Short mmCIF file of C-alpha atoms and ligand atoms in Angstrom, two decimals:
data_model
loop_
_atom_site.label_atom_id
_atom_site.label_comp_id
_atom_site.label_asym_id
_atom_site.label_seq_id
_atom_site.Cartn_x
_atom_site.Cartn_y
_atom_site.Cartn_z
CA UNK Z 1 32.31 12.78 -132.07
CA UNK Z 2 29.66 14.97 -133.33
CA UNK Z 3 26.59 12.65 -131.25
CA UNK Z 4 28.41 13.82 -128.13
CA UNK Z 5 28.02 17.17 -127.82
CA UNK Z 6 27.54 18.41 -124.40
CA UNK Z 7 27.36 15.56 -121.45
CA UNK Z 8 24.32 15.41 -119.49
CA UNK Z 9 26.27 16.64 -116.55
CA UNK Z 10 27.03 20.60 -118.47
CA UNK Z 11 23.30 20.38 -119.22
CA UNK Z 12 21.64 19.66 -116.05
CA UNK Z 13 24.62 21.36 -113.66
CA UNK Z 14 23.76 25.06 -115.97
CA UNK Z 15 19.97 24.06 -114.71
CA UNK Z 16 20.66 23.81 -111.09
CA UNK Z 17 23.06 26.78 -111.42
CA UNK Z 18 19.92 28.83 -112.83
CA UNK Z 19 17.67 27.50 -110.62
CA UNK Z 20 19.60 27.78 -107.40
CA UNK Z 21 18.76 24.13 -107.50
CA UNK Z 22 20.15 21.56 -105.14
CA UNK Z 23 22.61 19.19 -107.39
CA UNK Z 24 22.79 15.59 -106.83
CA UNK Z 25 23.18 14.73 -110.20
CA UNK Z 26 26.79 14.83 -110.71
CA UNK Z 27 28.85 12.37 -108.30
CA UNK Z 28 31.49 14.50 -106.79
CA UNK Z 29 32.06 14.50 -102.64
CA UNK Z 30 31.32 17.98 -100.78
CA UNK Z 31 33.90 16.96 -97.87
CA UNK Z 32 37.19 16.74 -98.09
CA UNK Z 33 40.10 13.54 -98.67
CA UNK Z 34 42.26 12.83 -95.24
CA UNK Z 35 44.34 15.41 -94.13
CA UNK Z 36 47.92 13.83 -94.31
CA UNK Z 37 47.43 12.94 -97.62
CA UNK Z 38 46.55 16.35 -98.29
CA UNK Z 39 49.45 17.43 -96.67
CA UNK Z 40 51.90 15.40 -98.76
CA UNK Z 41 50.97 17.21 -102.07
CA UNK Z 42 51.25 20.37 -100.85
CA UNK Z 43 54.65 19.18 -99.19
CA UNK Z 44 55.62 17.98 -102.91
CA UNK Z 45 54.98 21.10 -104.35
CA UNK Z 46 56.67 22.55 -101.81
CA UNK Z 47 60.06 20.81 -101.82
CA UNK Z 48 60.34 21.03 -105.62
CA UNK Z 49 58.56 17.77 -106.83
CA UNK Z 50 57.40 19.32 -109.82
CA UNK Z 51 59.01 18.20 -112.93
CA UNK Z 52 57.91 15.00 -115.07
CA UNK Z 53 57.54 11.91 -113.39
CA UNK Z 54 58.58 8.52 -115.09
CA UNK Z 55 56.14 7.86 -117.91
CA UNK Z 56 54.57 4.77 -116.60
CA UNK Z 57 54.40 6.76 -112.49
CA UNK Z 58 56.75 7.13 -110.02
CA UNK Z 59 58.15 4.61 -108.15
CA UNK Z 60 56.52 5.23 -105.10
CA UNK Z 61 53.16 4.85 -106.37
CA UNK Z 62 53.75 1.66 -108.26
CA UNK Z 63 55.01 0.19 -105.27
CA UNK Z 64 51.67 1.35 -103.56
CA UNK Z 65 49.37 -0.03 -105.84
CA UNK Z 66 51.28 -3.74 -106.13
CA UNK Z 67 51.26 -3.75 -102.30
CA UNK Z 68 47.72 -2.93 -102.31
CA UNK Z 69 46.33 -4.81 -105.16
CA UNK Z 70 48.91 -8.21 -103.26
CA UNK Z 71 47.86 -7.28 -99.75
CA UNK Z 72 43.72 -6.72 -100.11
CA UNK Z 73 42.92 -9.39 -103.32
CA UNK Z 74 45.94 -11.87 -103.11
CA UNK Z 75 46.82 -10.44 -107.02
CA UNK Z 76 50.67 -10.08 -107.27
CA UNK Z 77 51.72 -7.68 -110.38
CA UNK Z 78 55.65 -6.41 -110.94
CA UNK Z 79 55.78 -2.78 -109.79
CA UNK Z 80 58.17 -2.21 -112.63
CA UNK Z 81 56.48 -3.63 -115.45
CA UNK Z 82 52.38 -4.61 -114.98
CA UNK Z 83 51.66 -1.64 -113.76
CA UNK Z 84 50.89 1.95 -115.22
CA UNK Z 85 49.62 5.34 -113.68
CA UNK Z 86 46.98 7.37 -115.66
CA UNK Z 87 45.64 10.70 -115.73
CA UNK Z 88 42.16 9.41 -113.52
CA UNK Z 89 40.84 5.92 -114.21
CA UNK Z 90 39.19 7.87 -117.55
CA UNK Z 91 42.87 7.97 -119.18
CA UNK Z 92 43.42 4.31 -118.45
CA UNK Z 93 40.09 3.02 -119.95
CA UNK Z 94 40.25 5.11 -123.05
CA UNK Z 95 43.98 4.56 -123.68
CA UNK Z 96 43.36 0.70 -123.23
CA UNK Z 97 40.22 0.71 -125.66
CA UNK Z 98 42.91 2.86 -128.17
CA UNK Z 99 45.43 0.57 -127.58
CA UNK Z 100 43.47 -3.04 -127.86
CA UNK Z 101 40.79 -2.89 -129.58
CA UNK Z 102 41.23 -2.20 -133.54
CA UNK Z 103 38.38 -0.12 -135.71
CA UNK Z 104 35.56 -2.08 -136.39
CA UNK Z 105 36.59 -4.89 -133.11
CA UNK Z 106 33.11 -4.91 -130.86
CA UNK Z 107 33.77 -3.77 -127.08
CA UNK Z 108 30.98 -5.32 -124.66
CA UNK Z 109 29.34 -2.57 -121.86
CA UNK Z 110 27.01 -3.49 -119.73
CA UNK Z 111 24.10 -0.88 -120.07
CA UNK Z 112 23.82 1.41 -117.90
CA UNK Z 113 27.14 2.84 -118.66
CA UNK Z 114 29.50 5.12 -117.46
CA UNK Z 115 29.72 7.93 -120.31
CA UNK Z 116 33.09 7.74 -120.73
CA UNK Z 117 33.09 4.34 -122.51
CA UNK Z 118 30.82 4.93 -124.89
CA UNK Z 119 33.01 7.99 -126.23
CA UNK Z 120 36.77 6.07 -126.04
CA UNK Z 121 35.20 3.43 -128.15
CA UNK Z 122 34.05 5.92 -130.86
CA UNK Z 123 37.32 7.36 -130.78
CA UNK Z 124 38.66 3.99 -131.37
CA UNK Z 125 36.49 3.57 -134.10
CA UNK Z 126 35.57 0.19 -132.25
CA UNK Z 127 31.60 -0.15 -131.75
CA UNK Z 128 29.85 -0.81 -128.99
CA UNK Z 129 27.38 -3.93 -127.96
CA UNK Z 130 24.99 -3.47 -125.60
CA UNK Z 131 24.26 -5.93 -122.60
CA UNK Z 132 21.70 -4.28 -120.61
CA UNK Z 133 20.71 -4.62 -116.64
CA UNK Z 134 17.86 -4.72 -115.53
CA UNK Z 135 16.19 -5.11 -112.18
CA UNK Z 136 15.52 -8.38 -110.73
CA UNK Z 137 14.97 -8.96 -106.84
CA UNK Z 138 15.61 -5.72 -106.09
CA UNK Z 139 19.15 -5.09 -107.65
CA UNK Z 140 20.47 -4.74 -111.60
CA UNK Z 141 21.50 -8.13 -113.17
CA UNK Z 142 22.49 -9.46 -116.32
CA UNK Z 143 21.56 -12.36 -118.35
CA UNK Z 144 24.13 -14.43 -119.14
CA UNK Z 145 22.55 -15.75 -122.43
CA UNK Z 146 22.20 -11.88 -123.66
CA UNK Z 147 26.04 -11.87 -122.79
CA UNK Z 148 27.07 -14.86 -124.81
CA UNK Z 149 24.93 -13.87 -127.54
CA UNK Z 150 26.12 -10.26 -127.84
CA UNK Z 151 29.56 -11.89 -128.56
CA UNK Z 152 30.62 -12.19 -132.06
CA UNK Z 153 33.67 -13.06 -134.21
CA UNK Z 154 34.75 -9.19 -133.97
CA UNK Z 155 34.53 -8.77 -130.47
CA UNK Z 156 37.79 -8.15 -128.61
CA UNK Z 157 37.10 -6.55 -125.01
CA UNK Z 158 34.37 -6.56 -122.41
CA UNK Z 159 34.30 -3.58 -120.11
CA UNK Z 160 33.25 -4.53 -116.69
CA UNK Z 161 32.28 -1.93 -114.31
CA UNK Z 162 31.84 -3.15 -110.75
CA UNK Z 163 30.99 -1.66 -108.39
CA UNK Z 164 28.67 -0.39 -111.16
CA UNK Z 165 27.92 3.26 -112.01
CA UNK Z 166 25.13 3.83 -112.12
CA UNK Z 167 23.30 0.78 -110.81
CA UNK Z 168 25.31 0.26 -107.50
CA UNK Z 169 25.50 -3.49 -108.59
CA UNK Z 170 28.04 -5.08 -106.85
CA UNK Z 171 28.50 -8.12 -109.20
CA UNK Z 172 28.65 -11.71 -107.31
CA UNK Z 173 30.94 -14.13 -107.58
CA UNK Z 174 28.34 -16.15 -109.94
CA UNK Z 175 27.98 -12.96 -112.01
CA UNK Z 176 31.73 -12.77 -112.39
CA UNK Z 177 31.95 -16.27 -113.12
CA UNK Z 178 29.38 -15.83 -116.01
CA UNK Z 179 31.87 -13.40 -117.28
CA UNK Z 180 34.96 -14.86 -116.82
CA UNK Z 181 33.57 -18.03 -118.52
CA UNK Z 182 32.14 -16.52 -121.59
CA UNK Z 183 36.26 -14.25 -122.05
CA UNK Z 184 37.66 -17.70 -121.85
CA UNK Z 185 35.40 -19.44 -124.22
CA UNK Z 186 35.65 -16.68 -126.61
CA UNK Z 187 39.32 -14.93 -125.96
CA UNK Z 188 37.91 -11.27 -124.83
CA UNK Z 189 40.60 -9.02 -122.82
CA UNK Z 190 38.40 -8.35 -119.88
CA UNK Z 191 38.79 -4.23 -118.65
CA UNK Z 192 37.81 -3.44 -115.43
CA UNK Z 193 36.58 -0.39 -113.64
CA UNK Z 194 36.86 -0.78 -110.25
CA UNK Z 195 37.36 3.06 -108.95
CA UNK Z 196 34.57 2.31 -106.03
CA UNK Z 197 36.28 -0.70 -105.08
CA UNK Z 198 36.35 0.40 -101.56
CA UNK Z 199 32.32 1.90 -101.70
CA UNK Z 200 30.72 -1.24 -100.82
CA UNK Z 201 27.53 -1.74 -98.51
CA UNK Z 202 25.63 -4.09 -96.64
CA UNK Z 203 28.87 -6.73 -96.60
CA UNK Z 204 29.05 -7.40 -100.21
CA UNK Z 205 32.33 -7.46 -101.40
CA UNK Z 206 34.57 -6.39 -103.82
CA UNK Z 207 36.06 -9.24 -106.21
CA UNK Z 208 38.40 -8.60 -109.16
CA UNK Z 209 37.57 -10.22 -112.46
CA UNK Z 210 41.17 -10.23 -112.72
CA UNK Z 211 41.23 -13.10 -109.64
CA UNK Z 212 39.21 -15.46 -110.95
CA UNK Z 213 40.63 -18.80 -112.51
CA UNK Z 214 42.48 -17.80 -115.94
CA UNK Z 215 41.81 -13.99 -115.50
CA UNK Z 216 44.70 -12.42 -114.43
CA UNK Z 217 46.34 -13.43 -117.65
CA UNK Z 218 43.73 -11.33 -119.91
CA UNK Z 219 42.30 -8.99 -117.68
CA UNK Z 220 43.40 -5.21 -117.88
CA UNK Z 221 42.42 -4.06 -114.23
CA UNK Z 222 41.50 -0.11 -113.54
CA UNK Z 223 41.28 1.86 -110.52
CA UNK Z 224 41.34 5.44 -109.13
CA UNK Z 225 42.36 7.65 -106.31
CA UNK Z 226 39.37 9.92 -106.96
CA UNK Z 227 36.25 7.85 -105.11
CA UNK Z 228 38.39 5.96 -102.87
CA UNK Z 229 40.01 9.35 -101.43
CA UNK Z 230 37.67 11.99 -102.06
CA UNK Z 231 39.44 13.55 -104.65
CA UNK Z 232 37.81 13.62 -107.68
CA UNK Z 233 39.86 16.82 -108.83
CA UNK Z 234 42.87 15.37 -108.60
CA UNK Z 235 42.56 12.75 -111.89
CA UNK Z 236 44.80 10.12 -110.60
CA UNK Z 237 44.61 6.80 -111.84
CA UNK Z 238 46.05 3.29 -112.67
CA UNK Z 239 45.83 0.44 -114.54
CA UNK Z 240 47.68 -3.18 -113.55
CA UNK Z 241 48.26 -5.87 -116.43
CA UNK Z 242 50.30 -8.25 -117.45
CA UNK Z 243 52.93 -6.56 -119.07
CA UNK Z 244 52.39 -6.89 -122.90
CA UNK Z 245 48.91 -5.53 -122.24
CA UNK Z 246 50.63 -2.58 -119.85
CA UNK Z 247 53.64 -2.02 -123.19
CA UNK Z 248 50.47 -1.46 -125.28
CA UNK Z 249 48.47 0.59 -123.49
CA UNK Z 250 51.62 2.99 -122.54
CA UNK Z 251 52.33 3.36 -126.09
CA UNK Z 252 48.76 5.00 -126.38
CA UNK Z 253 49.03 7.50 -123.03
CA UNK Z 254 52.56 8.43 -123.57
CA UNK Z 255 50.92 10.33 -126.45
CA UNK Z 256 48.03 11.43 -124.84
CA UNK Z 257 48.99 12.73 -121.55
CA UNK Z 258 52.88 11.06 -121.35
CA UNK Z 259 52.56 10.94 -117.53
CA UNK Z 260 50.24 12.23 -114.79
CA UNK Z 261 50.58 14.89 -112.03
CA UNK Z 262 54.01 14.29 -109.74
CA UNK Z 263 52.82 15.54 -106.73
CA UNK Z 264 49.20 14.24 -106.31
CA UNK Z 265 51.49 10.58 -107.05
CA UNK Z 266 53.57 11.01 -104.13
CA UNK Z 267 50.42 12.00 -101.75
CA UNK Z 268 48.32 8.78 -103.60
CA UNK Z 269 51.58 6.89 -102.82
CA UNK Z 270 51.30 7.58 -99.24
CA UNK Z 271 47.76 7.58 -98.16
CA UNK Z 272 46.96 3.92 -100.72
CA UNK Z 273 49.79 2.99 -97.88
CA UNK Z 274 48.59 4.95 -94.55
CA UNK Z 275 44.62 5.57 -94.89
CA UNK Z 276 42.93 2.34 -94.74
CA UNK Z 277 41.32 3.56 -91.69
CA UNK Z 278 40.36 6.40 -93.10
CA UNK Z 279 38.49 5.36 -96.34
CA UNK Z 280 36.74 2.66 -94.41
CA UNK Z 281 35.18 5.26 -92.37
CA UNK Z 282 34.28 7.07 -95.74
CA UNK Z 283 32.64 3.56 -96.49
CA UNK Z 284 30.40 3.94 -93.28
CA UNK Z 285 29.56 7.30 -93.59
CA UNK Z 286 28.37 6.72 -97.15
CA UNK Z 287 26.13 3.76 -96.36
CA UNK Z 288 24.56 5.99 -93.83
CA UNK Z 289 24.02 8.31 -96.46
CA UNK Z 290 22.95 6.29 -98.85
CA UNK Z 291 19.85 5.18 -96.51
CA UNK Z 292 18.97 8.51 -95.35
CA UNK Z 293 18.39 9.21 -99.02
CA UNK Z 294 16.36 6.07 -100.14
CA UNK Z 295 14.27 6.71 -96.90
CA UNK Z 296 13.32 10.17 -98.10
CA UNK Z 297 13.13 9.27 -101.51
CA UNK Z 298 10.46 6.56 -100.71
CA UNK Z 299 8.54 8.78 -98.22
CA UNK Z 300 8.33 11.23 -101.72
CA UNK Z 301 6.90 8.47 -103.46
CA UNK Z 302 9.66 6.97 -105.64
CA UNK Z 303 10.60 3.30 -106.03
CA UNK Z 304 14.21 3.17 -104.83
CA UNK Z 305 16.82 0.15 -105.78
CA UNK Z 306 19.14 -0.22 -102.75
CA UNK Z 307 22.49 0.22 -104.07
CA UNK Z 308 25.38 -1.90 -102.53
CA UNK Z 309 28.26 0.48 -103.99
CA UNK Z 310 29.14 3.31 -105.31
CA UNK Z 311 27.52 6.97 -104.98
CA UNK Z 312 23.94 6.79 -106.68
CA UNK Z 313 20.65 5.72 -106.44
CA UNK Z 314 18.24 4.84 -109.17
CA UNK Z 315 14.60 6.02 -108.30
CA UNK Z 316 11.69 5.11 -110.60
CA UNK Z 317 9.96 7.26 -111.26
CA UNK Z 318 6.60 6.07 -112.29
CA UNK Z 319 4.48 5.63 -108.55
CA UNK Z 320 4.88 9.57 -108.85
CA UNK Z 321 2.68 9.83 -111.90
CA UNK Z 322 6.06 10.07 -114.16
CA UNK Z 323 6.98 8.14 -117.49
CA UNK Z 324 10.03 9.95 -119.10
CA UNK Z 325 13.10 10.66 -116.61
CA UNK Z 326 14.40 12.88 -119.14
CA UNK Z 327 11.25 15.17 -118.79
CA UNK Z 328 11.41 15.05 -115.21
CA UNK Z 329 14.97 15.59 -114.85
CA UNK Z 330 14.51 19.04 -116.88
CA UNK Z 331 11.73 19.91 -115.12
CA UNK Z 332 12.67 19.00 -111.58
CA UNK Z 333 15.08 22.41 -111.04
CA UNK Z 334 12.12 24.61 -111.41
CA UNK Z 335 9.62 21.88 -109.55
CA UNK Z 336 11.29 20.77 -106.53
CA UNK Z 337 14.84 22.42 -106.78
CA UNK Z 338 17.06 19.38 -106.83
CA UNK Z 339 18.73 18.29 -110.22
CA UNK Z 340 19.25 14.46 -110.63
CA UNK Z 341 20.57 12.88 -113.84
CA UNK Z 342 18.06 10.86 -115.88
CA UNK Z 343 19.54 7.58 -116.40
CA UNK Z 344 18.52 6.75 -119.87
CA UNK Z 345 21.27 8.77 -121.16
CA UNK Z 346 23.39 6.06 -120.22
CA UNK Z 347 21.73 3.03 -122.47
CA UNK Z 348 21.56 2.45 -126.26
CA UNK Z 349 18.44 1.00 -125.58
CA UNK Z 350 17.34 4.45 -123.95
CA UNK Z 351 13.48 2.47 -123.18
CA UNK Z 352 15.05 -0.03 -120.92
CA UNK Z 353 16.23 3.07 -118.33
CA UNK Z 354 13.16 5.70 -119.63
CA UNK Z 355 11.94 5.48 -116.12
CA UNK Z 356 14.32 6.44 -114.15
CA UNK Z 357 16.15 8.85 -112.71
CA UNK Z 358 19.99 8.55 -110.41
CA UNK Z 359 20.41 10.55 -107.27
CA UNK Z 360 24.07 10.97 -106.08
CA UNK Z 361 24.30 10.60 -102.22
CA UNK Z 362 27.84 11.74 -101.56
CA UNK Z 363 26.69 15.01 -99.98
CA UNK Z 364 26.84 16.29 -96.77
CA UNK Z 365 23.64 14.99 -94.83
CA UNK Z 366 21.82 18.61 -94.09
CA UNK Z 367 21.93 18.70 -98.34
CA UNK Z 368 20.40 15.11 -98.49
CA UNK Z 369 17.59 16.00 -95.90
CA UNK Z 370 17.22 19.23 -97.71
CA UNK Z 371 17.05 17.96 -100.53
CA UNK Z 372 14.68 14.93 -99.60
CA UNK Z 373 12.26 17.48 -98.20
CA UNK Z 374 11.94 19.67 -101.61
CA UNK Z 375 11.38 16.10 -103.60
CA UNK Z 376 8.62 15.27 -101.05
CA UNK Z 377 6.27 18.59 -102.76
CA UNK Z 378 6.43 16.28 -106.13
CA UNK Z 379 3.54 14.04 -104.88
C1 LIG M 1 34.16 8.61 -111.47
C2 LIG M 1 34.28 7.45 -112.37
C3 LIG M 1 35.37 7.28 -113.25
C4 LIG M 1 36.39 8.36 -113.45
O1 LIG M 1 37.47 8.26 -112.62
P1 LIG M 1 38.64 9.36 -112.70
O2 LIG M 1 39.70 8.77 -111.89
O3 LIG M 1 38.08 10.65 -112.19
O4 LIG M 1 39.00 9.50 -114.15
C5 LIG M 1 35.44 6.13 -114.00
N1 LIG M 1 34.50 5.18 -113.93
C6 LIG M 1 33.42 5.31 -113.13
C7 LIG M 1 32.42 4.22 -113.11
C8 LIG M 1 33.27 6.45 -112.34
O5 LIG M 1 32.17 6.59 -111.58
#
């Protein structure tokens, strides 16, 4: 584990700390989750709901996340034995890389990826291939030769993020076909990461791998509490399977973690239930935010990729006289007093991102504009 050291995010948050910098590098909301559902934990804790929960999750919560997973996709799982709850959607992905994929087995990530994979694989002693995005008509794509020809006799799981962090590609129903065909052809357990499953923009929409034709059966499905809620903090998280895959991957967290935080379960439980109306107004808000930064990121010269999910934005950097993102992101505290994460710290092929740099808009708008304004000096 030596190669990862300290993250990105300890590096360049100690910058804006120092620098009294504005920080929309790491992805964390500055309002808060709905009030109820607040409520309910603090009720928990309260009332005595404080002791170990069932292994796998309460009850409750299970329940929640069938009824939601039935109700919004049309995916039915058994509460009591396809589904687990994690400690965040980070528990579930590395438990399920510890629990299916042997050392040496190849894991697919589509690069960009979120830094967590990267590190459960190693700790797997699994090893990693590479299928990288890349801009095409505006968004981050895949080819879907480079994906059948990163597949070899070892490899065993694809992880596929969607909404993708930190791309904000929203993959199509073509692109998830692509996928689904090559995990048939060559029997890969699909894992998903679909924590901004709710963040979606501009009408595209959300599709599970796990709902496509054959998928269900060999796709391990993850999701979170933390985007969808505004509660990053609170590290709650679940997985849905069919159950062998669920037996496996329980075997792993019951060692890691054994079970996740009662009450924050109960007050999931109630809001995946009660807040619909809530969270889609999150999903508004957000999109609003998300263009007030890309318009004040162009007007400062950068190339911006419209994202349709998630938190970010990826700005090239180049039209502002830049090359390395990694350069600019360490000097951009002192420059402009913003800190933004430079993307190629999320490739193997670090070239293919060298240019740019991802801007997190979940922020309240007065620290967008603010921030938008000191970037605007760069030119
Ligand atoms: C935030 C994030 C996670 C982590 O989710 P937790 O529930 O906090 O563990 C996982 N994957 C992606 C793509 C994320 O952006």
């Amino acid at each position: 584990m030596r190669s990862f050291g300290t993250t990105i995010f300890a590096e360049m948050s100690a910058l804006a700390t120092r620098a009294g910098a504005i920080n929309l590098g790491q992805g964390f909301p500055d309002s808060e989750g709905p009030a109820a559902m607040l409520e309910v934990a603090v009720e928990t804790i309260r009332s005595g709901g404080n002791q170990y929960p069932p292994g796998a999750g309460i009850p409750e919560l299970r329940q929640a996340i069938t009824t939601q997973r039935a109700d919004r996709y049309g995916l039915s799982y058994d509460p009591d034995t396809e589904v687990l709850v994690t400690v965040g959607a980070t528990e579930a992905i590395a438990a399920t890389i510890l629990a299916l994929a042997e050392p040496g087995d190849e894991v697919i990530v589509f690069e960009p990826y979120y830094d967590s994979y990267a590190a459960a694989i190693a700790l797997g002693g699994a090893v990693r291939r590479p299928v990288t995005l890349r801009p095409e008509g505006g968004r981050f794509t895949f080819d879907p030769e480079e994906l059948r020809a990163a597949v070899g006799p070892r490899t065993r799981l694809i992880l596929v993020n969607s909404p993708h962090n930190p791309a904000g590609t929203v993959f199509t129903r073509d692109e998830l076909e692509a996928i689904a065909a090559v995990c048939r052809e060559r029997d890969l357990v699909a894992v998903t990461d679909e924590v901004y499953e709710y963040l979606t923009y501009d009408g595209a929409e959300h599709i599970p791998l796990a709902s496509l034709d054959g998928m269900r059966e060999r796709t391990v499905s993850i999701s979170s509490a933390g985007k969808t809620f505004s509660v990053t903090g609170w590290k709650t998280g679940w997985l849905t399977a069919p159950a062998p895959y669920v037996r496996a991957v329980q075997t792993v967290k019951q060692f890691l973690t054994y079970t996740a935080s009662a009450p924050y379960q109960r007050a999931v439980a109630y809001a995946l239930g009660n807040e619909a109306a809530w969270v889609e107004e999150l999903r508004k808000s957000l999109e609003a935010k998300r263009d007030r930064l890309i318009t004040g990121l162009d007007a400062a010269g950068f190339t911006t990729y419209r994202p349709q999910g998630t938190y970010f934005v990826q700005a090239d950097i180049r039209p502002l006289g830049f090359t390395d993102g990694f350069e600019l992101a360490r000097a951009l505290p002192e420059k402009a007093g913003v800190v933004a994460i430079p993307t190629q710290v999320f490739y193997d092929r670090a070239e293919a991102g060298r240019h740019f740099v991802r801007f997190a808009f979940c922020k309240r708008e007065g620290v967008i504009d603010e921030a938008v304004q000191r970037l605007a000096r760069l030119r």
